[in-house]
mmCIF file of C-alpha atoms and ligand atoms in Angstrom:
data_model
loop_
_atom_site.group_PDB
_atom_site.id
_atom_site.type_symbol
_atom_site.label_atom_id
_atom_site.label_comp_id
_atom_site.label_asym_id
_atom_site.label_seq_id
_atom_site.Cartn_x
_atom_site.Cartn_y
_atom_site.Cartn_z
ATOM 1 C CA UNK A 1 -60.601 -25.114 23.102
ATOM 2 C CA UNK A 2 -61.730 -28.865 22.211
ATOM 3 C CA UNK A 3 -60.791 -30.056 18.640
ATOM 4 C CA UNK A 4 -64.484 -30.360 17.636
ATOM 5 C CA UNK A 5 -64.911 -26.598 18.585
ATOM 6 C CA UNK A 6 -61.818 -25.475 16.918
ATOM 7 C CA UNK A 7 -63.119 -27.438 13.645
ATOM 8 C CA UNK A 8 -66.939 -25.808 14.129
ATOM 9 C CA UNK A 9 -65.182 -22.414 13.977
ATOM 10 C CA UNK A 10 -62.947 -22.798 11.324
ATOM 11 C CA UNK A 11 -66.202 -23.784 9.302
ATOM 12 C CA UNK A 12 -67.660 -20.645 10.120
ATOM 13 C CA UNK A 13 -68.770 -19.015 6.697
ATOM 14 C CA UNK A 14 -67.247 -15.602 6.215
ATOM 15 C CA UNK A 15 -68.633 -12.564 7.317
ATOM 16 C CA UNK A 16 -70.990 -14.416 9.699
ATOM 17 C CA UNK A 17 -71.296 -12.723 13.404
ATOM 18 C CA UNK A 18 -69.392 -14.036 16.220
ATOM 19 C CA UNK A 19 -72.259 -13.859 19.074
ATOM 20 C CA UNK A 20 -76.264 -14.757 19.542
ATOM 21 C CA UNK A 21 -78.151 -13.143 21.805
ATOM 22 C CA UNK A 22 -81.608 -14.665 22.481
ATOM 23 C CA UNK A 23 -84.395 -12.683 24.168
ATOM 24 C CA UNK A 24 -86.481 -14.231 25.867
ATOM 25 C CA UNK A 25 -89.539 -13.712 23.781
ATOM 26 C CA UNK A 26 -87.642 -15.320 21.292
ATOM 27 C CA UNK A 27 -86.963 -18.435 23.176
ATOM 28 C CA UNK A 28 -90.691 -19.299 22.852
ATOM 29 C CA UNK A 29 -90.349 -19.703 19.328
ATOM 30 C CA UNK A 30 -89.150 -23.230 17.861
ATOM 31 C CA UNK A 31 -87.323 -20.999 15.235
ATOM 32 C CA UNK A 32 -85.259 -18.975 17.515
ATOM 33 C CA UNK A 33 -84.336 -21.606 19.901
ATOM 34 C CA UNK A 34 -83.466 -23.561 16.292
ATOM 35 C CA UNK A 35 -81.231 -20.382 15.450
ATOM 36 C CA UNK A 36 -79.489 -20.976 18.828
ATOM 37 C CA UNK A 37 -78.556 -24.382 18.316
ATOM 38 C CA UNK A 38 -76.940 -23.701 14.987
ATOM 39 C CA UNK A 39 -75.291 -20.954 16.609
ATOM 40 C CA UNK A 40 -73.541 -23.032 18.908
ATOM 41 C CA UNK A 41 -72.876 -25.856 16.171
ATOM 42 C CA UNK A 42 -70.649 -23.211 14.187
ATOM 43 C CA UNK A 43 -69.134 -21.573 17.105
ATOM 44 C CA UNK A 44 -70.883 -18.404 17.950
ATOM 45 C CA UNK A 45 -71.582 -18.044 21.551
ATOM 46 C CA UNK A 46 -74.913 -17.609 22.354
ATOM 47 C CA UNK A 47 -75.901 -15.057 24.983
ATOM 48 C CA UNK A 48 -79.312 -15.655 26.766
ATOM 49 C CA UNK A 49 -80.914 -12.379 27.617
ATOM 50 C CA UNK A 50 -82.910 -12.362 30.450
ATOM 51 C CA UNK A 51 -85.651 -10.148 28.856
ATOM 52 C CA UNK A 52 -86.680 -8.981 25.299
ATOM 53 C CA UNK A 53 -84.808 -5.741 24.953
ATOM 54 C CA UNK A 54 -81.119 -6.172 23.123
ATOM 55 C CA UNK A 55 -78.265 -5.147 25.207
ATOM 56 C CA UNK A 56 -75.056 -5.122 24.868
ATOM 57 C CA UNK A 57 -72.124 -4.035 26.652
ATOM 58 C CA UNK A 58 -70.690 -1.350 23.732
ATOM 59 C CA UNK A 59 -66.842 -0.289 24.251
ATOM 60 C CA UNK A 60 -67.227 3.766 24.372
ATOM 61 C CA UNK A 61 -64.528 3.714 21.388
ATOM 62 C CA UNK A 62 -67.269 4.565 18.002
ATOM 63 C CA UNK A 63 -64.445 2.454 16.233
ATOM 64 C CA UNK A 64 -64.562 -0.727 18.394
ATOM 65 C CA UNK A 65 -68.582 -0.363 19.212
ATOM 66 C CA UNK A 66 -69.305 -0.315 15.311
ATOM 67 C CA UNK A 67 -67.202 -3.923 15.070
ATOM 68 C CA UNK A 68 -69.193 -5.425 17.748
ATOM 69 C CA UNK A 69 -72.733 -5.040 17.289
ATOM 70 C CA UNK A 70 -72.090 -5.640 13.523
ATOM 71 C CA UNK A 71 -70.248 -9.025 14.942
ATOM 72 C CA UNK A 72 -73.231 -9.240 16.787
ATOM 73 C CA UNK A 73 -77.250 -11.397 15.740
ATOM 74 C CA UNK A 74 -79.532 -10.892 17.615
ATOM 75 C CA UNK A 75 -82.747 -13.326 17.769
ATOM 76 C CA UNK A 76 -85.777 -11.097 18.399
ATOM 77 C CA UNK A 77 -89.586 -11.319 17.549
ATOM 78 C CA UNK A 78 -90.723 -9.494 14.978
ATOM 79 C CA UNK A 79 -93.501 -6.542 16.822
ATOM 80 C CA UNK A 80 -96.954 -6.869 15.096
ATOM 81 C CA UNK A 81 -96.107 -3.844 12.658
ATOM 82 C CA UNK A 82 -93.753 -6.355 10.629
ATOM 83 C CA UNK A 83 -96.426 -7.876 9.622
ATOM 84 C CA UNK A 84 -97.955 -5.405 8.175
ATOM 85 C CA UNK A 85 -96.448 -5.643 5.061
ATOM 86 C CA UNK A 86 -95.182 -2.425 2.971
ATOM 87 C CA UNK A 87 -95.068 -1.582 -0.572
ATOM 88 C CA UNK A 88 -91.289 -1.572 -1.827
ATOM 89 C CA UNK A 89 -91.163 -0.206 -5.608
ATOM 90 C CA UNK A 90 -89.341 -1.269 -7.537
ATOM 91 C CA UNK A 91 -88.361 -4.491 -6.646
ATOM 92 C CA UNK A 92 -91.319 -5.936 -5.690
ATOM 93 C CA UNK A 93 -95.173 -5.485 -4.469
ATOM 94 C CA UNK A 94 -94.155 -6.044 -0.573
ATOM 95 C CA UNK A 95 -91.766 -6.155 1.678
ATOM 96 C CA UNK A 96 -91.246 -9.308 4.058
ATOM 97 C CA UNK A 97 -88.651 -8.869 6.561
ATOM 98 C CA UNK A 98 -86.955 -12.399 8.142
ATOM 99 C CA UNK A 99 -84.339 -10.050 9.650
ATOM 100 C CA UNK A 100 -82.909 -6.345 9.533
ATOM 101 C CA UNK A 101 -79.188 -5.430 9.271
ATOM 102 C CA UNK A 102 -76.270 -7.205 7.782
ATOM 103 C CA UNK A 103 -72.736 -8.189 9.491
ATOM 104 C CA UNK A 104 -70.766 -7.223 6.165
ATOM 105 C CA UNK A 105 -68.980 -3.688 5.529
ATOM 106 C CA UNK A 106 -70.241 -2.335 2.245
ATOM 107 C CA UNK A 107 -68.871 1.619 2.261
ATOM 108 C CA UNK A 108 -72.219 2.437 0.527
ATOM 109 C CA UNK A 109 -74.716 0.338 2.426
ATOM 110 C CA UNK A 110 -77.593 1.838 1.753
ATOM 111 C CA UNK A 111 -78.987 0.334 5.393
ATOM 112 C CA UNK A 112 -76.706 3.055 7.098
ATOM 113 C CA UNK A 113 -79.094 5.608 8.320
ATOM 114 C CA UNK A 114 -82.070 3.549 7.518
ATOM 115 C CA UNK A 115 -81.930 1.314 10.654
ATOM 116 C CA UNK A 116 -81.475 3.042 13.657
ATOM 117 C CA UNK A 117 -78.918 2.507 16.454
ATOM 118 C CA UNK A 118 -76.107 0.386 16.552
ATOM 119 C CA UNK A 119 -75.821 -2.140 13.791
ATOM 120 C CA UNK A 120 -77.045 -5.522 15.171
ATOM 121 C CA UNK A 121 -78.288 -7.564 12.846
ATOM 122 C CA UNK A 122 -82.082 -9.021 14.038
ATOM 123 C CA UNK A 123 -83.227 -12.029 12.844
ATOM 124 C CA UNK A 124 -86.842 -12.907 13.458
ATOM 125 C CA UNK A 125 -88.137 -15.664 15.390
ATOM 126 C CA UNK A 126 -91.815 -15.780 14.513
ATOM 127 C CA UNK A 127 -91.314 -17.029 11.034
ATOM 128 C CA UNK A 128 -94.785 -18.900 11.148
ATOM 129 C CA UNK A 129 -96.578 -15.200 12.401
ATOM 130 C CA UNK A 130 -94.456 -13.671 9.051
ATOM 131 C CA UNK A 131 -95.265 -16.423 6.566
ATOM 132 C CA UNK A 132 -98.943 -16.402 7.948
ATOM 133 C CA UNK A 133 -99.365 -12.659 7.272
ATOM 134 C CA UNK A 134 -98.852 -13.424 3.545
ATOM 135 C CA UNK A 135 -101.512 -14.385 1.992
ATOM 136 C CA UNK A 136 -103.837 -11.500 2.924
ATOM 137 C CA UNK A 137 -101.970 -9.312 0.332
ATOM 138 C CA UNK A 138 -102.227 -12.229 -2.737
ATOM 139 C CA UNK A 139 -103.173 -10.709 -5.619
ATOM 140 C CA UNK A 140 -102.528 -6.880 -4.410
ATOM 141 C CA UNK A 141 -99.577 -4.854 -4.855
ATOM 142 C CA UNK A 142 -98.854 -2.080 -7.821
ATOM 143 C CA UNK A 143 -95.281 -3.089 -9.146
ATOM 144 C CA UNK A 144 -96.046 -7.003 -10.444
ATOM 145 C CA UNK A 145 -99.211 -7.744 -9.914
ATOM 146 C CA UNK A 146 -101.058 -4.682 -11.224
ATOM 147 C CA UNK A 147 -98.519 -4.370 -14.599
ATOM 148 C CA UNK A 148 -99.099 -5.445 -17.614
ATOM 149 C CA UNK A 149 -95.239 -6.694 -18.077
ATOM 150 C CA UNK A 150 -94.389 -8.282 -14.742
ATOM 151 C CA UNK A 151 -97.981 -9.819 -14.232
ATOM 152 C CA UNK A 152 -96.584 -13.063 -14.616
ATOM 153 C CA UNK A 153 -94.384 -12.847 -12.024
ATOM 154 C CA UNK A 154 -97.311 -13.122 -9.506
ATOM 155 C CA UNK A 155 -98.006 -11.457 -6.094
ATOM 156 C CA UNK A 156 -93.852 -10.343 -4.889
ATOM 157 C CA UNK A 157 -92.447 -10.590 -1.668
ATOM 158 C CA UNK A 158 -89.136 -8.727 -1.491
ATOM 159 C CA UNK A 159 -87.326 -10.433 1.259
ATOM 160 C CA UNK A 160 -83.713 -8.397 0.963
ATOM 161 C CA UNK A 161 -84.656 -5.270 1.442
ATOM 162 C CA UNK A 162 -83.319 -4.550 5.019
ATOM 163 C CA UNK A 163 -81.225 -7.633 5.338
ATOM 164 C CA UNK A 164 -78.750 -9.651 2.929
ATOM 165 C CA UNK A 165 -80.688 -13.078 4.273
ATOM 166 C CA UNK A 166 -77.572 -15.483 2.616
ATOM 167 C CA UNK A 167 -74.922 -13.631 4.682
ATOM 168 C CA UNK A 168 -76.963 -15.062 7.948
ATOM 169 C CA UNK A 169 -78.206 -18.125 6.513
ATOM 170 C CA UNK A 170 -76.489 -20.447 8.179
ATOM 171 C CA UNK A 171 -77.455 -19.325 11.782
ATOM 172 C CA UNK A 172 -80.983 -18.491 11.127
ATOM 173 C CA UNK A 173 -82.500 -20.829 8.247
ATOM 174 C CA UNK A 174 -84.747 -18.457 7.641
ATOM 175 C CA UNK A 175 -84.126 -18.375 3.850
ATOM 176 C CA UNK A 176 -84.519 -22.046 3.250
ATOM 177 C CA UNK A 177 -87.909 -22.355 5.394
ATOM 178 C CA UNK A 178 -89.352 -19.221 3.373
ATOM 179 C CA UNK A 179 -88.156 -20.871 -0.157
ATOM 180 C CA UNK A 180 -89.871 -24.012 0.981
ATOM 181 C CA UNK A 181 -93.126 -21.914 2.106
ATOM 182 C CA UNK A 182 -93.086 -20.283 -1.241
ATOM 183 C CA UNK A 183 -92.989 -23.874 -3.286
ATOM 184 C CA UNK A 184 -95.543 -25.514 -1.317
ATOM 185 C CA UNK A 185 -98.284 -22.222 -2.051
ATOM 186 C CA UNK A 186 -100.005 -23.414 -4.781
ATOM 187 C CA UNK A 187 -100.246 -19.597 -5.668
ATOM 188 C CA UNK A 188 -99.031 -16.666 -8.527
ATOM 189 C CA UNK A 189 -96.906 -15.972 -5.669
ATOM 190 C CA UNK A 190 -92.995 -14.957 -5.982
ATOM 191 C CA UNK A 191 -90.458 -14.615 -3.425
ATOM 192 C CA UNK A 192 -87.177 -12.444 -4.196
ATOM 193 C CA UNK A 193 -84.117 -11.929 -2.403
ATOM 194 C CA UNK A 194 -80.494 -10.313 -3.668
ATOM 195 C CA UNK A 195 -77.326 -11.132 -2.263
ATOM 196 C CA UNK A 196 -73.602 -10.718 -2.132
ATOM 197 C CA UNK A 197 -72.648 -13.696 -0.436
ATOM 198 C CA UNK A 198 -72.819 -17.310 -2.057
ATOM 199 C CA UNK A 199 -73.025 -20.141 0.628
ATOM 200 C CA UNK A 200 -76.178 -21.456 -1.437
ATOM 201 C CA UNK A 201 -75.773 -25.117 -1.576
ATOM 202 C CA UNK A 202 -78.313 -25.798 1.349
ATOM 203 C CA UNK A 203 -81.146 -24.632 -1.366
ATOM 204 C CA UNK A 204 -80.100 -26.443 -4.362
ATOM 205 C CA UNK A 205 -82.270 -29.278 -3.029
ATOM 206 C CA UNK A 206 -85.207 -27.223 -2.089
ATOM 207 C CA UNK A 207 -88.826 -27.764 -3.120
ATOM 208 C CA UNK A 208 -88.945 -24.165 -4.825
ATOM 209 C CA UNK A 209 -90.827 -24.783 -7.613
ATOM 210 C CA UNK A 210 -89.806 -21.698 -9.448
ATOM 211 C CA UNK A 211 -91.391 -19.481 -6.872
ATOM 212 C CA UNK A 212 -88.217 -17.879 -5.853
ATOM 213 C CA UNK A 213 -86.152 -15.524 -7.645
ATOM 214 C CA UNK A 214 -82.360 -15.409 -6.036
ATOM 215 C CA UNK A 215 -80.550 -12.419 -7.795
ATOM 216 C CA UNK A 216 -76.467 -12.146 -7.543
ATOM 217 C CA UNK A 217 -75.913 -8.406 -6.130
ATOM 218 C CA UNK A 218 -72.688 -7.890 -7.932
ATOM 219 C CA UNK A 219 -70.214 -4.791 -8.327
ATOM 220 C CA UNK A 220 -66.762 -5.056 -10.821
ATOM 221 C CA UNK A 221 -64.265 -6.589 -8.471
ATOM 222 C CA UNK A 222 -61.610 -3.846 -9.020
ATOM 223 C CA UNK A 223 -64.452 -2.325 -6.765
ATOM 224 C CA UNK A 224 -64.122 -5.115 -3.988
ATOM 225 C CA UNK A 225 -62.567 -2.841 -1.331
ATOM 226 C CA UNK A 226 -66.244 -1.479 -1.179
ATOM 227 C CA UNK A 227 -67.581 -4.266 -0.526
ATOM 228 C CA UNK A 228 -65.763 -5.410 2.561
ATOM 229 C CA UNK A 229 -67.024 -8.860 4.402
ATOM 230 C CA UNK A 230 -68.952 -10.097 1.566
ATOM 231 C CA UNK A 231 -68.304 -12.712 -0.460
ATOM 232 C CA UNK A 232 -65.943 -12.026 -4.025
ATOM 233 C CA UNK A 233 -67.807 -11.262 -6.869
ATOM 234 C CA UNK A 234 -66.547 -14.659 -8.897
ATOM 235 C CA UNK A 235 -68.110 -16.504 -6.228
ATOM 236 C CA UNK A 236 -71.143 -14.946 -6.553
ATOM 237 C CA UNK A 237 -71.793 -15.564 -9.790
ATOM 238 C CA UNK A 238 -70.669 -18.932 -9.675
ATOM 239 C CA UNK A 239 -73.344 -19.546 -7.048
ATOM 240 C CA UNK A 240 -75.969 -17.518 -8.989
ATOM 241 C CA UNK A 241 -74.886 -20.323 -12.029
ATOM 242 C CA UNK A 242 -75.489 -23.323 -9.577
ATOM 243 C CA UNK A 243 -78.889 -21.841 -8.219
ATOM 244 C CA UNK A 244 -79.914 -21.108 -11.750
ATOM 245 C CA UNK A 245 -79.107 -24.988 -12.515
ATOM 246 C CA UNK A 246 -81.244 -26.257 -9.823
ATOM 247 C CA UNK A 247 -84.073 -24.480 -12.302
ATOM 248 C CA UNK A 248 -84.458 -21.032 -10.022
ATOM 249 C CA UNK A 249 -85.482 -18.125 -11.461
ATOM 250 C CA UNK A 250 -82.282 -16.100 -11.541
ATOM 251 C CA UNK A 251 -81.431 -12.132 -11.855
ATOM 252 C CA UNK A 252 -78.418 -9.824 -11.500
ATOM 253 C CA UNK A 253 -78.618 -6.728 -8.870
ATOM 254 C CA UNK A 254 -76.036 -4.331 -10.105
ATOM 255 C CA UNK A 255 -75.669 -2.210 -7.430
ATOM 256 C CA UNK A 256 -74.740 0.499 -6.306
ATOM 257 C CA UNK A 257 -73.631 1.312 -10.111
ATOM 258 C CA UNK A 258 -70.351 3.342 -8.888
ATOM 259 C CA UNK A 259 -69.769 5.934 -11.805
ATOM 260 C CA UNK A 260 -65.510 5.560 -11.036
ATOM 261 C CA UNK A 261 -62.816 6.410 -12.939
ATOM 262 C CA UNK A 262 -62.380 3.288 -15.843
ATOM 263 C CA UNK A 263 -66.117 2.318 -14.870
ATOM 264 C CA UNK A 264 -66.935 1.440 -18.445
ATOM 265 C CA UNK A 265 -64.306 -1.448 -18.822
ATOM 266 C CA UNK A 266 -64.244 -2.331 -15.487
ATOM 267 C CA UNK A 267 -68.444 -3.197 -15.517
ATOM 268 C CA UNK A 268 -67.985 -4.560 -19.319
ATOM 269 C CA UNK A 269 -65.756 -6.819 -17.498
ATOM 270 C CA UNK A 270 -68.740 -7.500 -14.879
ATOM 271 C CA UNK A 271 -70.984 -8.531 -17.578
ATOM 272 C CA UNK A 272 -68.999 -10.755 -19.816
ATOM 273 C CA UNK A 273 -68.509 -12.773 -16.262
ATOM 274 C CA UNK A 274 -71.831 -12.675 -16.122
ATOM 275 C CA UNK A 275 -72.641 -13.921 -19.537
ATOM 276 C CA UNK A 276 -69.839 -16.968 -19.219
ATOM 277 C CA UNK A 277 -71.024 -18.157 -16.180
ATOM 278 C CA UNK A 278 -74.825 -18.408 -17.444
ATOM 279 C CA UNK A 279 -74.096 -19.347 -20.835
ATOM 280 C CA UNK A 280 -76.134 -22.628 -21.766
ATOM 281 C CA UNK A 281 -78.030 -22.683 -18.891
ATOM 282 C CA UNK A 282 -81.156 -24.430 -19.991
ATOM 283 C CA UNK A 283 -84.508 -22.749 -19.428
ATOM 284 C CA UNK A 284 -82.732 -19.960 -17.720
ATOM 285 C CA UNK A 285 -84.861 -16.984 -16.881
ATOM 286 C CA UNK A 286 -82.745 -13.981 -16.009
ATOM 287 C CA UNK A 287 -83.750 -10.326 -14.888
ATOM 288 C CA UNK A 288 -81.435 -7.477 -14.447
ATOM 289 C CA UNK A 289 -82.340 -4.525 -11.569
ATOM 290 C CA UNK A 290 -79.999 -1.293 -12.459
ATOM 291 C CA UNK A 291 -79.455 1.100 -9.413
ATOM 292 C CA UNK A 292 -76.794 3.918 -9.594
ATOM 293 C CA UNK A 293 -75.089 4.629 -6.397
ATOM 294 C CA UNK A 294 -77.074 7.482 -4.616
ATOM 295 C CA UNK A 295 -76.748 8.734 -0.797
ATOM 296 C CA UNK A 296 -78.059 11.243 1.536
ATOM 297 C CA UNK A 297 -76.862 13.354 3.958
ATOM 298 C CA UNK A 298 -77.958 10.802 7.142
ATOM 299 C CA UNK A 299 -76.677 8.075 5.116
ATOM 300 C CA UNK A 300 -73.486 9.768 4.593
ATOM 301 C CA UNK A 301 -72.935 11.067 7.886
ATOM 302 C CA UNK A 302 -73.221 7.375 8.898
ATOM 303 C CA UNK A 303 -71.134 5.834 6.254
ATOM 304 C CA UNK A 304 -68.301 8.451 6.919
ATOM 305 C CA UNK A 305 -68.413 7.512 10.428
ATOM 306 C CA UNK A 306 -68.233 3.710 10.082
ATOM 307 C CA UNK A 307 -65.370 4.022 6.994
ATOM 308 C CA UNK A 308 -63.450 7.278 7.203
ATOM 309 C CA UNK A 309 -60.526 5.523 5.375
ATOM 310 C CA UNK A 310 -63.537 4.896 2.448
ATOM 311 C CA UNK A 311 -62.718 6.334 -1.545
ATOM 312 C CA UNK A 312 -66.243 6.117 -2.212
ATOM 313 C CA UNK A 313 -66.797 9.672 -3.721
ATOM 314 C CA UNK A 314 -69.656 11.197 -1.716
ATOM 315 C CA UNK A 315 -68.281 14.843 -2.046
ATOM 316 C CA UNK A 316 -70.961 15.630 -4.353
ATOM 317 C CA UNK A 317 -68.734 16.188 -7.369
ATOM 318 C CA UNK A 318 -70.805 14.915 -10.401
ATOM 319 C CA UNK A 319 -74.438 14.534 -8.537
ATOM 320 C CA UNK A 320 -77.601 15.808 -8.807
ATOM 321 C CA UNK A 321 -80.243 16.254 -5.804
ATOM 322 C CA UNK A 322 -83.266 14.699 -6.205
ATOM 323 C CA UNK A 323 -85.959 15.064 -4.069
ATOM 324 C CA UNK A 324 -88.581 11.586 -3.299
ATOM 325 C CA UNK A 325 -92.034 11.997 -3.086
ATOM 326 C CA UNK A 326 -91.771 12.171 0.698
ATOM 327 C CA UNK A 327 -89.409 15.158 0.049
ATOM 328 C CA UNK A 328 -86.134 13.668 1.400
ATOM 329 C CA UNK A 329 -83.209 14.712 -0.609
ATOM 330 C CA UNK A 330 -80.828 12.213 -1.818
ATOM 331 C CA UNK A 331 -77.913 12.840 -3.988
ATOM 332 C CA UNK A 332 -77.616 10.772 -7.267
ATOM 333 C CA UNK A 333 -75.659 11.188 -10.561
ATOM 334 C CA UNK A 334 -76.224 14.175 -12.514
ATOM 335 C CA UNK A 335 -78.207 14.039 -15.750
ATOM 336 C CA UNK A 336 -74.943 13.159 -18.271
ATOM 337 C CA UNK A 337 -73.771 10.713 -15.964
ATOM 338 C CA UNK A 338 -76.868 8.569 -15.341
ATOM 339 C CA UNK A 339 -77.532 9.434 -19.458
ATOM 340 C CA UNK A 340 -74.307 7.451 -20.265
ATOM 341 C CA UNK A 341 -74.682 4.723 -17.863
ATOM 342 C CA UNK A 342 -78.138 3.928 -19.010
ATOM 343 C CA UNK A 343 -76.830 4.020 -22.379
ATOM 344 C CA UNK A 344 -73.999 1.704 -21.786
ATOM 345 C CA UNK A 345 -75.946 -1.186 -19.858
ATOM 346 C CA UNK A 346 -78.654 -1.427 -22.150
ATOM 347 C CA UNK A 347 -76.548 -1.865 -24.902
ATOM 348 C CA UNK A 348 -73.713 -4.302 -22.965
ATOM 349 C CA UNK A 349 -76.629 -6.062 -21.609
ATOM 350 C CA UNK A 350 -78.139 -6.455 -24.729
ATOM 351 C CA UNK A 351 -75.607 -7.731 -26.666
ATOM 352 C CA UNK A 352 -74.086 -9.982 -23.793
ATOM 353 C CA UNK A 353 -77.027 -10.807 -22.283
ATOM 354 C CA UNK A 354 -79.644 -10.786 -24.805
ATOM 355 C CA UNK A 355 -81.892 -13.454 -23.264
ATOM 356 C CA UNK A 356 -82.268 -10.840 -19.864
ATOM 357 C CA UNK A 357 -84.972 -8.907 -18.937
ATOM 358 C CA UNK A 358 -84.271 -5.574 -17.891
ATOM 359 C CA UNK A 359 -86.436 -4.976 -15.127
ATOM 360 C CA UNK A 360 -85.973 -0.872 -14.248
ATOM 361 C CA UNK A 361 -83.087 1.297 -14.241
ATOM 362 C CA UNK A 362 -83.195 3.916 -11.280
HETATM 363 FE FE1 SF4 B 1 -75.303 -3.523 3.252
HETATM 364 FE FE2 SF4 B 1 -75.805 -5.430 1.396
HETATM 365 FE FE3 SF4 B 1 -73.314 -4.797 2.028
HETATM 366 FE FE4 SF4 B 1 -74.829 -6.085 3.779
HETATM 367 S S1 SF4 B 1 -74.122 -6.880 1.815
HETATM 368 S S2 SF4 B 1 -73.451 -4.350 4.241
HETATM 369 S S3 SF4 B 1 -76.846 -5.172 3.371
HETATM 370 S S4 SF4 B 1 -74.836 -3.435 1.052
#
């Protein structure tokens, strides 16, 4: 291997896939052939696919196929019903998706029987067609812009929902063109994103102007083996600190809330990290989104497969079922344990983090 190669590589930012493919749809795109040359730069090869469905050559071994297409990005166009945009309460008024699926390992990924098939991550090469879809839905929406409490946040564009867009970042530049979108619409317009991985440093410099929330997903790091191929929670925060220096709207994900044994120290811990690395921020404005760890039985069956060797307690010890207004059943705490978790991060929250708005608990 040449020296430059071996150097590209060893810059590779963890957790980032090892191959491209390109369909050919997507090679029409500036942005996908864009995604490809970065590709290259940090040492993924890129496969060119001679049409526009995504194959790959899967071992038969469940084990070995699971590692490869979540090693694997592929560069797709997004199909016309992307950009039709969906409601996603309670995060945000809509949904925009840049891409769908996520290379890390997280034993509770709540994308695990979500997406269908094999877990290649997608990453969308008709950026322009997404962005251009947005500004039909301005001023529509029922979680910001129709409530009297998060009005101010403007029309919101959830852009994490299916994807952690840091972890592929550096490939697809998605993330930083959308940021840049966002700033330059002179709109009540905000676009939010979560993450557990903190290679942020290309959008300190962006022209965001404070139409971008970045939130810090972040879990107690005695709960790291969860959390496999992300980025450690210290680093996370300390990128959610530099972001919130370079005068971004900031926020804390904590999620999944994992009701463990020694959860109350071990998330006190959590937010006193929290609280040190923000403390005199200037003009910091900080949210907090509370989600308890829930699951249901396609998402288990999934999760079990990919991480047999996984402690995450899914036996149903200690849960409730709950039924969603589409009449899935998912399994979440039962009714003392979400009581004293609520309890105990309003009141750690509040007295660490007084200056934090609290956006829902769920
Ligand atoms: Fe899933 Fe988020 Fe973990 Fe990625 S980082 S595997 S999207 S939970």
């Amino acid at each position: 291997m040449p020296a430059a190669d071996a150097r590209a590589i060893a810059r590779r930012p963890r957790g980032l896939p090892r191959r491209l493919l390109l369909t050919r749809a997507a090679r029409g795109h500036a942005h996908g052939l864009a995604m490809a040359e970065r590709a290259a730069a940090l040492g993924l090869d890129v496969v060119e696919l001679a049409g526009d469905r995504v194959t790959l050559d899967l071992p038969e071994d469940p084990r070995r196929a699971y590692r490869q297409a979540k090693e694997t990005l592929a560069v797709t166009v997004a199909p016309p019903s992307k950009l039709r945009l969906q409601p996603i309460a309670p995060s945000a008024d809509w949904r925009v998706d840049l891409a769908e699926g996520c290379p890390a390992h997280c034993a509770y990924c709540y994308l695990a029987g979500s997406l269908k098939g094999p877990p290649i991550t997608r990453a969308y090469a008709n950026l322009d067609e997404i962005l251009a879809a947005l500004p039909a839905y301005l001023g529509t929406g029922r979680i910001t812009s129709r409530s009297r409490v998060r009005a101010h946040e403007g029309t919101t564009f959830e852009a994490s929902c299916y994807t952690d867009p840091l972890a592929i970042e550096p490939v697809t530049g998605s993330l930083a063109a959308t940021i840049a979108h966002f700033g330059g619409w002179n709109e009540a317009v905000q676009l939010r994103f979560t993450s557990k991985f903190a290679d942020v440093g290309p959008l300190l410099p962006l022209a965001h102007h404070g139409r971008t929330r970045m939130r810090a997903s972040v879990n107690p790091a005695a709960y790291a083996r969860f959390e496999a191929g992300t980025d450690p929670v210290a680093e996370r925060l300390a990128a959610l600190g530099r972001i919130a220096r370079a005068g971004y709207p900031v926020g804390l994900t904590i999620a999944p809330i994992i009701a463990a044994e020694g959860w109350r120290e071990a998330y006190g811990a959590l937010i006193a990290q929290a609280a040190a690395v923000l403390a005199g921020i200037a003009g910091l404005d900080l949210t907090v989104e509370l989600i308890t760890h829930r699951y249901n039985p396609g998402s288990k069956a999934v999760l079990e497969s990919w991480y047999p060797g996984s402690r995450l307690d899914m036996s149903g010890a200690g849960r409730a079922t709950k039924r969603t207004k589409f009449g899935a059943e998912k399994q979440v705490y039962d009714a003392d344990t979400m009581r004293a978790l609520k309890v105990f991060f309003e009141a750690e929250i509040g007295e660490r983090l007084p200056e934090a708005r609290i956006l829902y608990w769920t």
